[in-house]
Structure formats: C-alpha cells, structure tokens
PDB file of C-alpha atoms and ligand atoms in Angstrom:
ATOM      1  CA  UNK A   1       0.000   0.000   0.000  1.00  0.00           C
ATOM      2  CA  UNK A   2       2.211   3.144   1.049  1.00  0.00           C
ATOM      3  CA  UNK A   3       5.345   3.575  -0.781  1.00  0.00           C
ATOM      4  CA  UNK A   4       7.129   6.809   2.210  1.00  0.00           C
ATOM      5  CA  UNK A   5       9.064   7.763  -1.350  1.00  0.00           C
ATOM      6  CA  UNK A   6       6.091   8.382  -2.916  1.00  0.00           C
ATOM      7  CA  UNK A   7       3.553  11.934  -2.575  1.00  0.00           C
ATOM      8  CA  UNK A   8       0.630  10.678  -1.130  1.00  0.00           C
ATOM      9  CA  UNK A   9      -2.143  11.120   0.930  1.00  0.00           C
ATOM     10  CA  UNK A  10      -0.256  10.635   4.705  1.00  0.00           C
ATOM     11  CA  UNK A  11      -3.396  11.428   6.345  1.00  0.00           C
ATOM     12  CA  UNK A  12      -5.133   8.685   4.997  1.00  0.00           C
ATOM     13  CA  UNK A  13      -2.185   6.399   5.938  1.00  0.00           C
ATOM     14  CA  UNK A  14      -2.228   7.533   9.132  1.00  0.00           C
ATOM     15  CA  UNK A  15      -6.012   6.943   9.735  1.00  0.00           C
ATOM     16  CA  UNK A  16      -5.425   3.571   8.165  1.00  0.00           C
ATOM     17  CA  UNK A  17      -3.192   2.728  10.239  1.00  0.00           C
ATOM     18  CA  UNK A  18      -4.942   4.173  13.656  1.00  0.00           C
ATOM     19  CA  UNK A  19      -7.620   1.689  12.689  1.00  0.00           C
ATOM     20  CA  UNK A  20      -5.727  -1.415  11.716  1.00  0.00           C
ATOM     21  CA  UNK A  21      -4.312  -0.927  15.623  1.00  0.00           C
ATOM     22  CA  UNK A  22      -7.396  -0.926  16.835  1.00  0.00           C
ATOM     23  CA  UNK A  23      -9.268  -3.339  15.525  1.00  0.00           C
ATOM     24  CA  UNK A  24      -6.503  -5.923  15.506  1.00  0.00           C
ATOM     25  CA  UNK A  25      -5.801  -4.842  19.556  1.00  0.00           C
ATOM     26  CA  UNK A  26      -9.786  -5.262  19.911  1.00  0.00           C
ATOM     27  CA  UNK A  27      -9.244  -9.044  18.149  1.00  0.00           C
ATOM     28  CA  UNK A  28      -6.431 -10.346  20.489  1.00  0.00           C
ATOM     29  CA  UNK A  29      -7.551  -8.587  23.356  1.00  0.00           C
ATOM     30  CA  UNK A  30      -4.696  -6.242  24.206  1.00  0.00           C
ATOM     31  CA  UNK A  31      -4.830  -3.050  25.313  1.00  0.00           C
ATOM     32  CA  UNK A  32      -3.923   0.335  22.874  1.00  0.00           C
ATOM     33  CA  UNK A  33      -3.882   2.100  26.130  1.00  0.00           C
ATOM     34  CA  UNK A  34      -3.315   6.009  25.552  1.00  0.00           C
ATOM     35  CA  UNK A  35       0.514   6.309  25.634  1.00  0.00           C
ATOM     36  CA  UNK A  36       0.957   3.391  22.943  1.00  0.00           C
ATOM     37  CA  UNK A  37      -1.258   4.778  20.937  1.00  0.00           C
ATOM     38  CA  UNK A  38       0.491   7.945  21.258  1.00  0.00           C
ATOM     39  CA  UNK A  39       3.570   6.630  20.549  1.00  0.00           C
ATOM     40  CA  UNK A  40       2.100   5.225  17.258  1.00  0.00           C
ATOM     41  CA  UNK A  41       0.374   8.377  16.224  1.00  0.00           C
ATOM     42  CA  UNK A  42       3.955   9.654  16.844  1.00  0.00           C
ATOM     43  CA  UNK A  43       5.969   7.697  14.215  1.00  0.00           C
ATOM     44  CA  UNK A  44       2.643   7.828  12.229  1.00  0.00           C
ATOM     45  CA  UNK A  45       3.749  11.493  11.582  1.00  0.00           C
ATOM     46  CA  UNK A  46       6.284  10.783   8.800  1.00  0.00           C
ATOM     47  CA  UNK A  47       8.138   7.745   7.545  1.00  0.00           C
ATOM     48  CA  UNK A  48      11.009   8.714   8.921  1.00  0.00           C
ATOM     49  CA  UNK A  49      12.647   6.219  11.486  1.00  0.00           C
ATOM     50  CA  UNK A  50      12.950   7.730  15.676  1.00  0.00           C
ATOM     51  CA  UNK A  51      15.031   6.558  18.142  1.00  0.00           C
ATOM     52  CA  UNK A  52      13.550   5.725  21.478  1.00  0.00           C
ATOM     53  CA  UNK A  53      15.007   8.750  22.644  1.00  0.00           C
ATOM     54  CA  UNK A  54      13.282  10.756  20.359  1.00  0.00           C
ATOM     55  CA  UNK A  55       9.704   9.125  21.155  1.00  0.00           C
ATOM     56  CA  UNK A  56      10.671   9.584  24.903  1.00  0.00           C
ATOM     57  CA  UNK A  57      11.195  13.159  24.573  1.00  0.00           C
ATOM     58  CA  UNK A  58       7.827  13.714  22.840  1.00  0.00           C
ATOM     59  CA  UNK A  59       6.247  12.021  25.403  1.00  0.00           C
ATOM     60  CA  UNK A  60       7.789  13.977  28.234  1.00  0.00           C
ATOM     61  CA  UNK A  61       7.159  17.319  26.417  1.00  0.00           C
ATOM     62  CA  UNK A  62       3.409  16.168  26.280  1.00  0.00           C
ATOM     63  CA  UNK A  63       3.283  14.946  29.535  1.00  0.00           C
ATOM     64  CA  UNK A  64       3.095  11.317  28.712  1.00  0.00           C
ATOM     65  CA  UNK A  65       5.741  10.520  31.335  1.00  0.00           C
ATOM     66  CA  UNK A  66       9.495  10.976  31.088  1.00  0.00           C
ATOM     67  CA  UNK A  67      11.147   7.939  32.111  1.00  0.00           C
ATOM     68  CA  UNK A  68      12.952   5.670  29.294  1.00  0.00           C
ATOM     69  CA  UNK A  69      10.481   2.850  30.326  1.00  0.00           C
ATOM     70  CA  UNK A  70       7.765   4.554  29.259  1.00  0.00           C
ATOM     71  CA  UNK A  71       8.843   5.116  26.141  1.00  0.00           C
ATOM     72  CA  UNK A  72      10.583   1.242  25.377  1.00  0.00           C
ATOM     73  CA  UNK A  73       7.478  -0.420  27.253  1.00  0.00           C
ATOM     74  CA  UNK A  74       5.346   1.525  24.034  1.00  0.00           C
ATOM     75  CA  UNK A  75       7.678   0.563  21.373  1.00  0.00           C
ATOM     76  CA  UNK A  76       8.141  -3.055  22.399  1.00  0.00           C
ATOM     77  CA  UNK A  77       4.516  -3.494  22.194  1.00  0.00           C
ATOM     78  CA  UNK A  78       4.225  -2.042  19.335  1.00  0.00           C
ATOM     79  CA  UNK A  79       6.416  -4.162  17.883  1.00  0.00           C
ATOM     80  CA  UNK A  80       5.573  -7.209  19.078  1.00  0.00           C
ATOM     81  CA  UNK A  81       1.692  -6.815  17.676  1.00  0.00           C
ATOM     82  CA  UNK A  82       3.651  -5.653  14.498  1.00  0.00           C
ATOM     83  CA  UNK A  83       2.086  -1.801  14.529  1.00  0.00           C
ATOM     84  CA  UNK A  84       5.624  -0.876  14.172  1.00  0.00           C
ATOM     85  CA  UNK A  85       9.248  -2.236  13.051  1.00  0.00           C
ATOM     86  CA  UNK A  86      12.734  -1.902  15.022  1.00  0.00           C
ATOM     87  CA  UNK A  87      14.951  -1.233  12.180  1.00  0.00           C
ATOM     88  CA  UNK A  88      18.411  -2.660  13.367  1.00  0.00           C
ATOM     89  CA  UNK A  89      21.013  -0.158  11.002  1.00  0.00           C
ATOM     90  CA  UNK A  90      19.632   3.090  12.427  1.00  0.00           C
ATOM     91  CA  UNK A  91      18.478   1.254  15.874  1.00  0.00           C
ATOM     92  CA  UNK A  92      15.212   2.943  15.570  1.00  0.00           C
ATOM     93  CA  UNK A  93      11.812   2.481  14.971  1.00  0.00           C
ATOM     94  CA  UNK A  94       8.992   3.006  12.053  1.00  0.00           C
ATOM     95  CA  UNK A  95       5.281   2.430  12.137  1.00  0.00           C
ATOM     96  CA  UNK A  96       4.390  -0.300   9.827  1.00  0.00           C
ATOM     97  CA  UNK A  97       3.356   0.912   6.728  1.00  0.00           C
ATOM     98  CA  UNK A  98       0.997  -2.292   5.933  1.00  0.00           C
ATOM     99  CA  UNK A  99      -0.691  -2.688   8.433  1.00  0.00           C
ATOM    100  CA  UNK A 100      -3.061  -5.782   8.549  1.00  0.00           C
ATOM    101  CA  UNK A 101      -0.886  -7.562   6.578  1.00  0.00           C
ATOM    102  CA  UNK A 102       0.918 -10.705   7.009  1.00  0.00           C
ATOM    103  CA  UNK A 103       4.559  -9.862   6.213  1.00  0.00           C
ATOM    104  CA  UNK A 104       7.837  -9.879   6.488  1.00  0.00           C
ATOM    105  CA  UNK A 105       9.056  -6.288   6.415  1.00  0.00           C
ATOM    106  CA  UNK A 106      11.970  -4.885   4.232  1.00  0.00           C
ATOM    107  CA  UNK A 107      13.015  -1.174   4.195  1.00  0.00           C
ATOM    108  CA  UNK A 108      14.708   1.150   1.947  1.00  0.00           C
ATOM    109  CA  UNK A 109      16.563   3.833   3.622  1.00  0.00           C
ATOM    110  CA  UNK A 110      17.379   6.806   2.687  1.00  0.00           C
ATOM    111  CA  UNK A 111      20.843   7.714   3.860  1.00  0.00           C
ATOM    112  CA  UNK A 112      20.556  11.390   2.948  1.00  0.00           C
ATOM    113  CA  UNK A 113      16.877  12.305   4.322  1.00  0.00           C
ATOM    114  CA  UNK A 114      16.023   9.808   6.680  1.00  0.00           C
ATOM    115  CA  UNK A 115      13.488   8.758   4.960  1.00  0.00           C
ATOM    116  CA  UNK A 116      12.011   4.742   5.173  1.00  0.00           C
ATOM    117  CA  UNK A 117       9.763   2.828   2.809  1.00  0.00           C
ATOM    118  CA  UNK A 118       8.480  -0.384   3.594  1.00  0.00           C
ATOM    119  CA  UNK A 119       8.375  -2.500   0.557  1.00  0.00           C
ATOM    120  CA  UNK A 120       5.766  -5.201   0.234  1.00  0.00           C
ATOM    121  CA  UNK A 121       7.173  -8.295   1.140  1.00  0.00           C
ATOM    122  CA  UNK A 122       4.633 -11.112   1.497  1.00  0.00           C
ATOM    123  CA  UNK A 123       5.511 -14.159   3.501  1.00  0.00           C
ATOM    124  CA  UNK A 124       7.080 -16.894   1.441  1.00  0.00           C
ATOM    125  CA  UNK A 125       9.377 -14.962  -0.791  1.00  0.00           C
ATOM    126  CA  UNK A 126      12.842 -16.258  -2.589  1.00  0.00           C
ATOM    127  CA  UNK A 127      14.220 -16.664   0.826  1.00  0.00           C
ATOM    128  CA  UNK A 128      11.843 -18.131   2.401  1.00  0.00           C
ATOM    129  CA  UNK A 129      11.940 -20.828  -0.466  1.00  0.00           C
ATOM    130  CA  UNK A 130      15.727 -21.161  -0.079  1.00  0.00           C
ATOM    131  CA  UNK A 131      15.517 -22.113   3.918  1.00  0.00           C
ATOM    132  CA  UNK A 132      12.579 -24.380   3.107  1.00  0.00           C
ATOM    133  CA  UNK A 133      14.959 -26.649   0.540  1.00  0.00           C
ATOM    134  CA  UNK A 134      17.762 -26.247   3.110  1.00  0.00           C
ATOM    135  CA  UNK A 135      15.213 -27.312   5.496  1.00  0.00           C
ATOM    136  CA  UNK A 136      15.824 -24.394   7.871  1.00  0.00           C
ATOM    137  CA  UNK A 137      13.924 -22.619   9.770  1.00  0.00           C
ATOM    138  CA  UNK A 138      13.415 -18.436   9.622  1.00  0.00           C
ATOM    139  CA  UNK A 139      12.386 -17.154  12.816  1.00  0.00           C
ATOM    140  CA  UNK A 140      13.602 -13.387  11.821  1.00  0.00           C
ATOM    141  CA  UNK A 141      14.783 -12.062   8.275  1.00  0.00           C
ATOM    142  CA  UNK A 142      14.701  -8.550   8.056  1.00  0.00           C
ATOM    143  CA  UNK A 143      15.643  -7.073   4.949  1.00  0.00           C
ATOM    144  CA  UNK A 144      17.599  -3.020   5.121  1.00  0.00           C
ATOM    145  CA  UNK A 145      18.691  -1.944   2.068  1.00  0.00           C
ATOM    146  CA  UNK A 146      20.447   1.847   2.063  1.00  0.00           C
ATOM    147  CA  UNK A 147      20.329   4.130  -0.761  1.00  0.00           C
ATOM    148  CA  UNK A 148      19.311   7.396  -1.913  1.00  0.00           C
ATOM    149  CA  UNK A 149      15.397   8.270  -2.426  1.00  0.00           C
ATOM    150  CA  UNK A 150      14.078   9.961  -5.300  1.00  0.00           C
ATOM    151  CA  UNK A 151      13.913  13.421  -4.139  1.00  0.00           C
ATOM    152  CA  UNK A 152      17.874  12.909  -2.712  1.00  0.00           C
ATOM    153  CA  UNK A 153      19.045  11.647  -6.023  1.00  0.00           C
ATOM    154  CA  UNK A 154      17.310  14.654  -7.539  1.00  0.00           C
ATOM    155  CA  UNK A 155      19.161  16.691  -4.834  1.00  0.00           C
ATOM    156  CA  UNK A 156      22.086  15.318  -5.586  1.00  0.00           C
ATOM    157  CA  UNK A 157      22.339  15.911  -9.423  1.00  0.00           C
ATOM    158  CA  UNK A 158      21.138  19.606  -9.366  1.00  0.00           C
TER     159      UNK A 158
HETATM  160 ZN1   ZN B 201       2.136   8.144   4.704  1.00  0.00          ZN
HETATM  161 ZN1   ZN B 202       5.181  -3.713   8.205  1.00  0.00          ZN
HETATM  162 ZN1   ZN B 203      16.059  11.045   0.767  1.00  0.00          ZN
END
C-alpha cells in the first residue's frame, strides 16, 4: 500500500493505520492504552525512522511521562503486535506501513533524508523458499537496504 518515497495522501495512511491498531488490539484482546497509541500516532507522523530517545522526549514534552520505560514499554509493544518495526542499522523504529498484513518487512533507507519505505514483502518470498529446501527454519529475516530516495538523487544531481 504506502510507498514513504512516494507523494501521497499521509493522512489517509495515518487513519489507516490508527484503525488497523485498533481493531486488531480489539481481536487479540490487548490493550492500545493512551501512551501506545500515542507513541504510534507519533511515528505515524512521517516515515522517517525515531530513536527511542526521540519518542521519549515527545512524550515527556506532552506529559506522557518521562522515564525511558515509558517510552521502550510503548515501542516493544508495538512491535511485538507488528504496529511498528525496530529497524536494526539506524536502531530505531517506524510504524508499519501495511498494516493488517501478514509480512515480512523490508526497508529502503534513505541515507541522505532519513526517509524509510516499507516495501511489500509477502511471507514466502525467494528466501523463504531457499531455507525451506535447506530445510531451515526463519524465525527473523529482516531485509535493510540503504540508498538514496528519489527526491535525494534529484538533490544530488542539481
Ligand atoms: Zn504516509
Ligand atoms: Zn510492516
Ligand atoms: Zn532522501
């Protein structure tokens, strides 16, 4: 669905994504109690990655509590129910930009903006073909690739 490289209409993904939390928290029974959700409307705001840090200081500005627990309890359970992805290279953290969807995520990073696009990645790609045959078993395979975006490489030549 949302390409971050691409002009569209982030309001829209936000909102989509708002309600894939909610009805998938209201399906398993977990709770999108105010701070998480906060924290997810947070890195709803743009595709670019945040650090913990970053999310923490947010939240203490707004009141949302100041201590780095806070802020890594949030993230961690965002995770887990797959609202949002750690990405390892810039040890931060995006919201998922397919929500819903039954995935395994790979990003492109920009290493001149910031900017991160999740690429659709359905379960059961070339890799997970390879382990099958090798008779191995993926628990995590996360794929980061770094480049320049569109608008960067435009940057770049002018
Ligand atoms: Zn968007
Ligand atoms: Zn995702
Ligand atoms: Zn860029």
């Amino acid at each position: 669905m949302t390409d971050g490289f691409d002009r569209h209409d982030h309001s829209a993904c936000v909102k989509t994504a708002l309600a894939a939390a909610e009805a998938a928290c209201a399906e398993r029974g977990v709770q999108l109690t105010p701070v998480r959700r906060r924290v997810l409307e947070i890195l709803l705001e743009n595709h670019v990655a945040m650090g913990a840090y970053d999310v923490l200081a947010r939240l203490s500005e707004e009141g949302l509590g100041s201590k780095p627990p806070v802020a890594y309890r949030a993230l961690g359970f965002l995770t887990e129910q797959g609202f949002a992805h750690r990405i390892e290279r810039l040890n931060a953290f995006v919201a998922c930009a397919r929500p819903g969807a039954d995935h395994d995520p790979a990003f492109m990073i920009c290493r001149s903006c910031g900017t991160v696009a999740e690429a659709g990645q359905a379960r059961g790609g070339p890799l997970a073909r390879s382990a099958q045959a090798a008779g191995f078993v993926i628990e995590q395979a996360v794929v980061e690739a770094e480049g320049l975006c569109p608008s960067c490489q435009t940057g770049a030549q002018a």
